[in-house]
Short mmCIF file of C-alpha atoms in Angstrom, two decimals:
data_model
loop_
_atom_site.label_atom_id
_atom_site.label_comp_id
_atom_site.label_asym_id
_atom_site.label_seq_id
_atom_site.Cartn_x
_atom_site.Cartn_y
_atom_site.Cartn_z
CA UNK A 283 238.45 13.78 183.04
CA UNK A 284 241.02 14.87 180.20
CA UNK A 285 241.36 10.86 179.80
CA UNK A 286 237.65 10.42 179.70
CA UNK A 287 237.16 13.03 177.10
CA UNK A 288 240.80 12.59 174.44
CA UNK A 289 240.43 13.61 171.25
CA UNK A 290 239.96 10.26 169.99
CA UNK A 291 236.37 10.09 171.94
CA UNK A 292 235.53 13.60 171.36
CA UNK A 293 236.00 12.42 167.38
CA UNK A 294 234.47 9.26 168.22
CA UNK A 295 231.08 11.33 169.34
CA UNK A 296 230.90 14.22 166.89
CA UNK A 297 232.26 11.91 163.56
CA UNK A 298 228.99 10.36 163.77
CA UNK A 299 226.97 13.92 163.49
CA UNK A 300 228.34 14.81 159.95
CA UNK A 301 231.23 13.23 158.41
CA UNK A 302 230.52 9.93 159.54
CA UNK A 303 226.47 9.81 159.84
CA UNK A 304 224.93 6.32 160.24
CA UNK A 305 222.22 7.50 157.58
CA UNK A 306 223.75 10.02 155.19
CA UNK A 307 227.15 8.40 154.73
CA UNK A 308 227.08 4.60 155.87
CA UNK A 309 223.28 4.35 154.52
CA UNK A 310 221.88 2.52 157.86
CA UNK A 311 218.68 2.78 159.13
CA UNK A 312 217.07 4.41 156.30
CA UNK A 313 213.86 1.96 156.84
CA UNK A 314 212.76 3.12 159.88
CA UNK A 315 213.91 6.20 158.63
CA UNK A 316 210.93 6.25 156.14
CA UNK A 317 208.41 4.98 158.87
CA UNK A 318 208.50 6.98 161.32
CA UNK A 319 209.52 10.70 160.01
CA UNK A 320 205.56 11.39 158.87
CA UNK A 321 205.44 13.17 162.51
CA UNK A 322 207.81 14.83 164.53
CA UNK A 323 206.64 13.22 167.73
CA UNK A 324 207.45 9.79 166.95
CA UNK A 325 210.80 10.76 165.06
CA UNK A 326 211.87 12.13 168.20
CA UNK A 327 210.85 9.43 170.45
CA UNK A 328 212.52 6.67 168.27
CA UNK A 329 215.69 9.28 168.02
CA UNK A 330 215.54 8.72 171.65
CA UNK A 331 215.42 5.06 172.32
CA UNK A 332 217.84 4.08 169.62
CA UNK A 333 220.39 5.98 171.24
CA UNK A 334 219.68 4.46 174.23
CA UNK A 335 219.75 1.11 173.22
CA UNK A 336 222.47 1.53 170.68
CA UNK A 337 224.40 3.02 173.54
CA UNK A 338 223.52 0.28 175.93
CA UNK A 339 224.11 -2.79 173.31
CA UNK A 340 227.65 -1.29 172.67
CA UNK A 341 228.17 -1.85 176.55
CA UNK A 342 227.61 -4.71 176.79
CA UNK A 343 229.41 -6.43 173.69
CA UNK A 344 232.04 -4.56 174.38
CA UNK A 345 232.34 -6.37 177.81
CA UNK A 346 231.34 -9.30 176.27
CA UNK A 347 233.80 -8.84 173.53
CA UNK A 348 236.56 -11.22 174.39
CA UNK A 349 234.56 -14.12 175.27
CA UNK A 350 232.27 -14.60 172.52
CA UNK A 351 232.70 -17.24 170.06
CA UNK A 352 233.55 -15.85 167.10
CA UNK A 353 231.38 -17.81 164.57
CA UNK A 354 228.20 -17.28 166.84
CA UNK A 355 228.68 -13.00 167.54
CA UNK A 356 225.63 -11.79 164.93
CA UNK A 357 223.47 -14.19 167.19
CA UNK A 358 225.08 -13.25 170.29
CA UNK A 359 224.70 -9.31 169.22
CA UNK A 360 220.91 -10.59 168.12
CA UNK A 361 220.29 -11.52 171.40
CA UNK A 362 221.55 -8.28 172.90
CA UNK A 363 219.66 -6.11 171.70
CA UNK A 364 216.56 -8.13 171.52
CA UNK A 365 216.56 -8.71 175.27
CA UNK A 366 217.57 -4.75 175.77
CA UNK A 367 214.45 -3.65 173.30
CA UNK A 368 211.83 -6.31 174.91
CA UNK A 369 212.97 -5.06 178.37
CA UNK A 370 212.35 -1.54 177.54
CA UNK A 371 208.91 -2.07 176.35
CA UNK A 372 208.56 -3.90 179.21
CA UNK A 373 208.95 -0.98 181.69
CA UNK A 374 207.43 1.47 179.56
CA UNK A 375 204.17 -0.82 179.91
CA UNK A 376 204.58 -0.51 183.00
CA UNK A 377 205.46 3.09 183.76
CA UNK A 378 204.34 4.93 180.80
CA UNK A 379 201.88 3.03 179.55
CA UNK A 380 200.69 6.04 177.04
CA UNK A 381 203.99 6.49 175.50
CA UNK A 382 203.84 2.68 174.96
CA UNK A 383 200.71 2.76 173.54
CA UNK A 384 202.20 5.57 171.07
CA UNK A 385 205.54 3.60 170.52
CA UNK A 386 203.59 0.20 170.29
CA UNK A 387 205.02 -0.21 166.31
CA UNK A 388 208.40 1.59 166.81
CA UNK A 389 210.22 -0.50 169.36
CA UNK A 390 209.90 -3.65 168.05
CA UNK A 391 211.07 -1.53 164.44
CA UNK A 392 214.35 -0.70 166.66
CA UNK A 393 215.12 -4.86 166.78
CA UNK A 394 215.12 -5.03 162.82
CA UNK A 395 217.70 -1.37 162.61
CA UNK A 396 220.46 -1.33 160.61
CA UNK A 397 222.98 0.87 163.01
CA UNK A 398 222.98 -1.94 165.98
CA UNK A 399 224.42 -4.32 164.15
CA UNK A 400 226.46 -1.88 162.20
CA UNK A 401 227.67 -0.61 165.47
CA UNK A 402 228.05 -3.52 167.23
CA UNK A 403 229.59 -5.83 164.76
CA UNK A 404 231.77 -2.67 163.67
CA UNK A 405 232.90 -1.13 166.95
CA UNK A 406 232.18 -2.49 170.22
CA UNK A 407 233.35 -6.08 169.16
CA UNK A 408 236.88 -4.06 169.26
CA UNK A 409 237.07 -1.44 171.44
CA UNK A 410 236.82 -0.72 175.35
CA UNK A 411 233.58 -0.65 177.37
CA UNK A 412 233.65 3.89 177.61
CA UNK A 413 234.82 4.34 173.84
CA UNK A 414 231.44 1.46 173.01
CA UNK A 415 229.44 3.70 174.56
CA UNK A 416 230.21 7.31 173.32
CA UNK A 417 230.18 5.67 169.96
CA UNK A 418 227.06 4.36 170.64
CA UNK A 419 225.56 8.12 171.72
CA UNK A 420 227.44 9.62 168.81
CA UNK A 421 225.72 7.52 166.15
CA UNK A 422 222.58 7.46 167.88
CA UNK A 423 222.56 11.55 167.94
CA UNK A 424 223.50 11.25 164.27
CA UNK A 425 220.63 9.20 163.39
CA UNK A 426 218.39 11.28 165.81
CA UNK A 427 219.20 14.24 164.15
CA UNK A 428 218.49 13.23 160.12
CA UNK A 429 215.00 11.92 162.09
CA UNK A 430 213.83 15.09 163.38
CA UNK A 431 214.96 17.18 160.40
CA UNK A 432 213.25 15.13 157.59
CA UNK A 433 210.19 14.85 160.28
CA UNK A 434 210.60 18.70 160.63
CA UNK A 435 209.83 19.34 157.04
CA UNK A 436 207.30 15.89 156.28
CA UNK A 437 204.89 17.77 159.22
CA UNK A 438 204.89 20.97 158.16
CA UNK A 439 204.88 20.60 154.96
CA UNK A 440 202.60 17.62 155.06
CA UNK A 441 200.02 18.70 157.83
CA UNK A 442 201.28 22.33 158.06
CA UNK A 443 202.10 21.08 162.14
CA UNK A 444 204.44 20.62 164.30
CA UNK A 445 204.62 18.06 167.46
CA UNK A 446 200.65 18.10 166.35
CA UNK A 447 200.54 22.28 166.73
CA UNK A 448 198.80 24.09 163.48
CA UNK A 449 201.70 26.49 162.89
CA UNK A 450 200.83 27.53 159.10
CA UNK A 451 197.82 29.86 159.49
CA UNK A 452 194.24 29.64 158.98
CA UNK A 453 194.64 32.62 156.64
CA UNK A 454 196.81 30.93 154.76
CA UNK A 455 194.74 27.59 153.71
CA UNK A 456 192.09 30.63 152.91
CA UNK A 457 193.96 32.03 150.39
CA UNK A 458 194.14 29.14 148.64
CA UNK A 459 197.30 26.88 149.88
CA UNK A 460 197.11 23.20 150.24
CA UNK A 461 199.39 20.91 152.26
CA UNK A 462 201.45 18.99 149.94
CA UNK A 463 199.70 15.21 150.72
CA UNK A 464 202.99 13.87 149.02
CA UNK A 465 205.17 14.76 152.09
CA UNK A 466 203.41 12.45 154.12
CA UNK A 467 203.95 9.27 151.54
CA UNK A 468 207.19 7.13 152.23
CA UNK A 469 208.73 8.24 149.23
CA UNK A 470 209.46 12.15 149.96
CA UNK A 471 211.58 10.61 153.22
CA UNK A 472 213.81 8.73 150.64
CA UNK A 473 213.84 12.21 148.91
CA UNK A 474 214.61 14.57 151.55
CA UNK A 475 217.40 12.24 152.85
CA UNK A 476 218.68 12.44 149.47
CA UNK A 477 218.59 16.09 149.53
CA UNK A 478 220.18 16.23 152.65
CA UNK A 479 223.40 13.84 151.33
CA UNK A 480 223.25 16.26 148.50
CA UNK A 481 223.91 19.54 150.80
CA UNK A 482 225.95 17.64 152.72
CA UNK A 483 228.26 16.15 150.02
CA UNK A 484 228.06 19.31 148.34
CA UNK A 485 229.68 21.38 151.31
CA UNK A 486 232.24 18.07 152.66
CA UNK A 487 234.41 17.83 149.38
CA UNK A 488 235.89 14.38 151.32
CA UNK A 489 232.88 12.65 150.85
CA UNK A 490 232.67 12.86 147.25
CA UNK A 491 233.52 10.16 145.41
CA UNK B 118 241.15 -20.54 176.31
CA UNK B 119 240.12 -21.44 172.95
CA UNK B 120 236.52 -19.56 172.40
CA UNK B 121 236.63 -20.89 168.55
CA UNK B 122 236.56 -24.77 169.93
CA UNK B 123 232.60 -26.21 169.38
CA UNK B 124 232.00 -27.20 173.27
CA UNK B 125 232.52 -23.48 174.37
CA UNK B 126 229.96 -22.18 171.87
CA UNK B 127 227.76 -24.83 172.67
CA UNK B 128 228.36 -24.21 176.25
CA UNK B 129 228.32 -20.19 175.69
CA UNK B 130 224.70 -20.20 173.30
CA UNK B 131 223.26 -22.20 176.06
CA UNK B 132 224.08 -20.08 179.17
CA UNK B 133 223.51 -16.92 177.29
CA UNK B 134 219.83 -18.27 176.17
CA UNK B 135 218.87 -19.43 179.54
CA UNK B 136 220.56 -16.39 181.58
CA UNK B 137 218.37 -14.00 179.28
CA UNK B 138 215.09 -16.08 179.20
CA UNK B 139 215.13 -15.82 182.98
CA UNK B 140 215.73 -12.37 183.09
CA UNK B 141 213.06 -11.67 180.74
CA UNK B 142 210.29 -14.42 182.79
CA UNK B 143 211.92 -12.15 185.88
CA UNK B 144 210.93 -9.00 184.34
CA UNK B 145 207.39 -9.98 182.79
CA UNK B 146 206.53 -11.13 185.76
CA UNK B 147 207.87 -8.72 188.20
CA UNK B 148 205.91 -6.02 186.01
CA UNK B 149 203.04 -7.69 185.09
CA UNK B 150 200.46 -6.56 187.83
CA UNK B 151 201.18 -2.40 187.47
CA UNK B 152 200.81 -3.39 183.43
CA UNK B 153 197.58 -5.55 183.95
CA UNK B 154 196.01 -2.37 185.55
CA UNK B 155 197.86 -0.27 183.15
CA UNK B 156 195.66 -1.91 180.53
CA UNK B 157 192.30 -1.93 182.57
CA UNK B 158 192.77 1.63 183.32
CA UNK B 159 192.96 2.27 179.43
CA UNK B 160 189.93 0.68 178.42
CA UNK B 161 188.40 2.89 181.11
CA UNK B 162 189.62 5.90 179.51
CA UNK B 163 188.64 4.46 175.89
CA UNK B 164 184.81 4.14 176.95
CA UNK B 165 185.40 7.09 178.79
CA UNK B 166 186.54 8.92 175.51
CA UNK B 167 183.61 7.72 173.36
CA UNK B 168 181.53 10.00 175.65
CA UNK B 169 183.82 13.08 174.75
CA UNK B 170 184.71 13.38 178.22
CA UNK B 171 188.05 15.34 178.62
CA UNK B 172 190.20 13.07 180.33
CA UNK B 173 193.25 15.69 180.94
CA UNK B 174 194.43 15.69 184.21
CA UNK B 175 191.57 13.60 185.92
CA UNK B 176 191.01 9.98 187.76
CA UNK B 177 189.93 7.59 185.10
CA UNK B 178 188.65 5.10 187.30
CA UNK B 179 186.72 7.35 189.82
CA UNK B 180 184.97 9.28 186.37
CA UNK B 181 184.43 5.45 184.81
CA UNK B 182 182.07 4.99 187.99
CA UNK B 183 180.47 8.03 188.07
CA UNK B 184 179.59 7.66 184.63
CA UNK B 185 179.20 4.31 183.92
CA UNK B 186 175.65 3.66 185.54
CA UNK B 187 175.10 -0.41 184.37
CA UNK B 188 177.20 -3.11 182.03
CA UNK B 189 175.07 -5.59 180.22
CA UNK B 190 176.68 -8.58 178.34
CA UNK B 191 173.74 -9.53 176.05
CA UNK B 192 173.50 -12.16 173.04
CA UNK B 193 172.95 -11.37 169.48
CA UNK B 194 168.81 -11.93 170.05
CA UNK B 195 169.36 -9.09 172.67
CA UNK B 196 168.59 -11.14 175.78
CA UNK B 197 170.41 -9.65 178.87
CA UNK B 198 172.49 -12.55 179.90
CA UNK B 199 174.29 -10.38 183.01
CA UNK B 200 174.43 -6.94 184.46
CA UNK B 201 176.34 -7.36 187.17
CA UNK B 202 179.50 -4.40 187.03
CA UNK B 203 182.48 -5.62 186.10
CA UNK B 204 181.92 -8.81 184.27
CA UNK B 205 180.82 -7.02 180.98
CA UNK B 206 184.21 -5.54 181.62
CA UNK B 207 186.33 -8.48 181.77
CA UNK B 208 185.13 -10.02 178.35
CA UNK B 209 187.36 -9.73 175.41
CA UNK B 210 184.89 -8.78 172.94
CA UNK B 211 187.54 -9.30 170.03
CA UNK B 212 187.58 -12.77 171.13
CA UNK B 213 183.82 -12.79 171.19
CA UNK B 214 183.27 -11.52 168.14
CA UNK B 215 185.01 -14.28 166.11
CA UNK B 216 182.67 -16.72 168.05
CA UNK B 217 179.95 -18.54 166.60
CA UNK B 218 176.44 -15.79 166.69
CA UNK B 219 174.81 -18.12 169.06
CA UNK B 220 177.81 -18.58 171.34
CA UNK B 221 178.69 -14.63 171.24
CA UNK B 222 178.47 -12.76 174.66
CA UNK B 223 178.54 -8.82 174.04
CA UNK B 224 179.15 -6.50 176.31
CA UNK B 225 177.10 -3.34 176.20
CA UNK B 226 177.90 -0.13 178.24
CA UNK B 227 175.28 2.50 179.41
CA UNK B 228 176.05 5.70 180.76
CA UNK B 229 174.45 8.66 182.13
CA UNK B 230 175.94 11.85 181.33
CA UNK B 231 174.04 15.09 182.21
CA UNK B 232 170.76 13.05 182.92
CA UNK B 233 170.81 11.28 179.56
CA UNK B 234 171.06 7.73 178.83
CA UNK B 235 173.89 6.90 176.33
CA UNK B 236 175.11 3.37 174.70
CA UNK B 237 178.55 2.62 174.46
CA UNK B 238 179.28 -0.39 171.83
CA UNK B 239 182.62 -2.17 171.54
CA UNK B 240 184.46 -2.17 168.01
CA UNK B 241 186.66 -4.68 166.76
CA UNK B 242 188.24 -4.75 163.18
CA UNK B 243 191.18 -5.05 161.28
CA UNK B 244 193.16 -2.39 159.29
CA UNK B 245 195.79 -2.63 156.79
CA UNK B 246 198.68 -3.28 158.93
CA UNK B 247 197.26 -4.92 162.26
CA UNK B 248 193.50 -4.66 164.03
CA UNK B 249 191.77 -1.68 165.16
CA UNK B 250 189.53 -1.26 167.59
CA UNK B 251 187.20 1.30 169.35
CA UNK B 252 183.78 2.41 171.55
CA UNK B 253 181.07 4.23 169.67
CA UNK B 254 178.48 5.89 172.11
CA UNK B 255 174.51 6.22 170.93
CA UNK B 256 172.21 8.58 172.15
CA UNK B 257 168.84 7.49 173.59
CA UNK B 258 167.09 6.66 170.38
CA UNK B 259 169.81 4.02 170.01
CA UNK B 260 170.49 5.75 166.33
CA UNK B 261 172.36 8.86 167.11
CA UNK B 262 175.97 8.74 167.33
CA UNK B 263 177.16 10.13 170.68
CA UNK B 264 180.71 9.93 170.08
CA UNK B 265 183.17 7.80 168.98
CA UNK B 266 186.54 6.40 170.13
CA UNK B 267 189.35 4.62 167.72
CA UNK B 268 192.32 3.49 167.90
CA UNK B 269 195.11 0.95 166.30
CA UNK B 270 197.91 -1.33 166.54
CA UNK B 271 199.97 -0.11 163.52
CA UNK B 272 198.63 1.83 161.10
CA UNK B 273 200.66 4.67 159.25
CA UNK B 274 201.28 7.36 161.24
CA UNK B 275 200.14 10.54 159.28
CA UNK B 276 197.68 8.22 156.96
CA UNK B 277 195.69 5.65 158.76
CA UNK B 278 196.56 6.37 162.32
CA UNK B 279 194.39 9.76 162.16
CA UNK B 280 191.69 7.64 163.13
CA UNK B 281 193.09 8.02 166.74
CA UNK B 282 192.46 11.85 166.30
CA UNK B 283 189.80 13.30 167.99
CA UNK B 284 189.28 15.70 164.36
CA UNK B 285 188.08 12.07 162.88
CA UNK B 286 186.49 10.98 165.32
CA UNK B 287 184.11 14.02 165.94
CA UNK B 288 182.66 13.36 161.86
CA UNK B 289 180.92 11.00 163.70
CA UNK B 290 178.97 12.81 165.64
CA UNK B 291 175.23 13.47 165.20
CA UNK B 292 175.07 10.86 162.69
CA UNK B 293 172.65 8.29 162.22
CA UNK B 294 173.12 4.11 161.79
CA UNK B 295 169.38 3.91 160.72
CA UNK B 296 168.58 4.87 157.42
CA UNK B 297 165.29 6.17 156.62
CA UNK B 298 163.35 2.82 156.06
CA UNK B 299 164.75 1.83 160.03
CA UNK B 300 167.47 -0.56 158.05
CA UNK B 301 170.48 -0.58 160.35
CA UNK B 302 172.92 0.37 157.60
CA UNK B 303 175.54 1.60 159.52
CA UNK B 304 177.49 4.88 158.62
CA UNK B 305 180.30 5.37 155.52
CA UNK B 306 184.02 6.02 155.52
CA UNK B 307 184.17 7.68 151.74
CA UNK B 308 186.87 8.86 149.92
CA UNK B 309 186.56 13.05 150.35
CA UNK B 310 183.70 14.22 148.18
CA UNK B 311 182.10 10.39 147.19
CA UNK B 312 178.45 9.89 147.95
CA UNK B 313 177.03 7.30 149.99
CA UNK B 314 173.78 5.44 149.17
CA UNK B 315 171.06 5.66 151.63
CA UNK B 316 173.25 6.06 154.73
CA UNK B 317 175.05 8.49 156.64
CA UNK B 318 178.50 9.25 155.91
CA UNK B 319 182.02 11.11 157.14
CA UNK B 320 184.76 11.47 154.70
CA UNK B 321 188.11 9.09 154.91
CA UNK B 322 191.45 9.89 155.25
CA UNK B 323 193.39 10.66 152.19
CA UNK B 324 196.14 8.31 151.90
CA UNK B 325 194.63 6.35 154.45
CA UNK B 326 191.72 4.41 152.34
CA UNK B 327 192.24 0.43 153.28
CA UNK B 328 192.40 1.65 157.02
CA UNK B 329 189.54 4.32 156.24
CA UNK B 330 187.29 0.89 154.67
CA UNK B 331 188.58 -1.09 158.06
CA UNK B 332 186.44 1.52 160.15
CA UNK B 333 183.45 1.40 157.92
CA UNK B 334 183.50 -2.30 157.90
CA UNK B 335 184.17 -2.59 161.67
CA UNK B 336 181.32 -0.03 162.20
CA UNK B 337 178.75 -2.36 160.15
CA UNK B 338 179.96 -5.71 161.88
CA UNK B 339 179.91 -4.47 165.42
CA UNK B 340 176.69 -2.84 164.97
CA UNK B 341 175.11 -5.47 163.10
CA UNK B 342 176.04 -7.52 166.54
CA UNK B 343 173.57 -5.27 168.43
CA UNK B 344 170.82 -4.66 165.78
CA UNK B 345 168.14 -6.62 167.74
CA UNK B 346 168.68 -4.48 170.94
CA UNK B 347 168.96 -1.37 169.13
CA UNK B 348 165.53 -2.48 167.76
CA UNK B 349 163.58 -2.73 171.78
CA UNK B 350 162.70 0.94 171.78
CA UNK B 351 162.82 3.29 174.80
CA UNK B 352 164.88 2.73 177.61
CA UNK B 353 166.70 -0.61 179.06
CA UNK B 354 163.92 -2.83 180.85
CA UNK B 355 164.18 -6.47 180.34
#
């Protein structure tokens, strides 16, 4: 287990969280980023199947890795995840057709994401089939994570809810408060991310440049 | 062996393409049936949820037949062209709708609930990012709004996708698509605090006003469809 779990994969995993976060540091991602963080439902969800996906892609290139031509790999890695993200809507269709219905506009989003490519061009092209898919979990937790907290703060500040649950009080909008329609416009995503590379920047004096 | 030279990649691209097209004919076909009554069971519980019928927890199908009392497909002059269950159903009334007006085949739905008679209408329309769609019941005088039922392929979440929410729906309710000179004028999406002209109306969502415009205009064309039946008053004879 101690081989399964070195300090190289254990770095591999939790780089990805802060110091090395697909959307803070490396700037991937940050389209869907904006899409979907208006709720936290859907921010989780996609949170969710990226990781699984960017998890399962890594797998597979990284078996892959040796035999594919080199000057045909982006369409190779294309291909992937394509095939991975059509089969996946496939079975939810089938199995859970209400959280397809709900996803309908997300997982074909997950195709056109940054941090598969990223991850595959940058990683499981070169490394073993266990390290591909740690790195794959770690990054996807790391994008996962910015998701839910910029969602966190778009909902409640946006539709004073949370997973679609009123949690600022009636007695509240009666004295006179508003939700802020702003936090549910694209834009405050790109500015909450921002503030959240600001904090983060601010506290890791590595990352400054 | 070399995997730069051109007749591997040639040979590589061309395995790879067909190895993944047949697993993905193997898996849309292996799953197609379950998702084929996936989607029928849906549009049960869409017609079901224009009646406000709480659909938490309970059959679909077995409430779609206790409530569901006749299907009609009728043309725009309002002639009843079939009312045999299940064929009314099977038409693909966006597919319909974009038909010539003479060539159109519309299916209507009628349901009992609690001894009264209610109309359920197919919507079709298009949003700002993709189509939406929905089921607007009527209440016996074929003016009242029952309930209503929408839903969409990609609108914003938190801007136009609120039209899926039950608190936008329910605006409908109560109103009228007959003004007061029995013009079928349908019912308005305005902006929050904007008057309408001789109609009914619910406010819009904010931030959400091409997809809140979609609804009104899908409203107005889907009705308009139906006008001539809406105008045989009391009850369903032929």
């Amino acid at each position: 287990m101690s081989k399964l779990m070195s300090a190289k994969t254990k770095e591999i995993l939790l780089g990805p969280l802060a110091k090395n976060n697909p959307i803070t540091v490396q700037v991937l991602g940050i389209c869907s980023a904006l899409a979907v963080t208006a709720k936290l439902e859907p921010a989780v969800v996609m949170g969710i199947s990226v990781t699984i996906i960017v998890a399962f892609g890594n797998v597979i290139i990284s078996l892959l890795r040796n035999t594919i031509p080199n000057r045909i790999r982006i369409i190779v890695q294309l291909v992937v995840i394509a095939a991975l993200v059509t089969i996946v809507s496939e079975i939810l269709k089938a199995f859970a057709y209400d959280v397809s219905v709900q996803l309908s506009v997300y997982i074909g989003l997950i195709i056109t994401n940054c941090i598969l490519m990223g991850r595959l061009e940058a990683f499981a092209m070169s490394n073993r089939p266990w390290e591909s898919f740690i790195d794959g979990l770690g990054n996807g937790f790391g994008y996962a994570w910015i998701l839910v907290a910029v969602a966190f703060f778009r909902e409640l500040l946006g539709s004073g809810t949370l997973f679609g649950y009123q949690v600022i009080p009636q007695a509240l909008y009666d004295a006179g408060y508003h939700n802020n329609g702003l936090m549910i416009l694209p834009p405050m995503a790109l500015i909450l991310v921002a503030c959240i590379i600001w904090v983060h920047r601010a506290k890791d004096k590595e990352l400054q440049e | 062996m070399n995997t730069n030279s051109n007749t591997y990649t040639f040979i590589y691209a061309t395995v790879m393409v067909v190895v993944v097209a047949l697993m993905l004919a193997f898996v849309s076909s292996a799953l197609k049936g379950i998702q084929t009554e996936n989607i029928e069971l849906d549009k049960k519980k869409q017609i079901l949820s224009s009646l406000n019928i709480n659909l938490e927890g309970e059959d679909a199908a077995a409430l779609y037949d206790q409530y569901i009392v006749q299907e009609l497909i009728i043309n725009t002059n309002a002639d009843i062209r079939s009312d045999v269950m299940g064929e009314a159903f099977a038409l693909d009334f966006g597919k319909e709708i974009s038909k010539e007006a003479s060539e159109r085949q519309l299916p209507l739905y009628v349901a009992a609930v609690e001894g009264a008679t209610k109309y359920i209408i197919p919507m079709q329309g298009a949003g700002l990012w993709g189509s939406i769609w929905g089921y607007v019941s009527l209440d016996e005088d074929k003016n009242t709004v029952y309930g209503t039922y929408f839903s969409h392929a990609s609108e914003t979440p938190g801007l136009g996708a609120e039209i899926a929410d039950k608190s936008f729906q329910h605006k409908f309710i109560g109103k009228k698509i007959f003004n007061n000179q029995d013009q079928l004028v349908s019912i308005a999406v305005t902006k929050p605090g904007q008057k309408a002209d001789n109609q009914d109306q619910v406010d819009g969502i904010s931030g959400g006003t091409i997809t809140s415009q979609g609804v009104e205009a899908m409203l107005l064309n889907c009705l308009t469809q139906y006008e001539a039946y809406f105008k045989i008053k009391g009850g369903t004879e032929e």
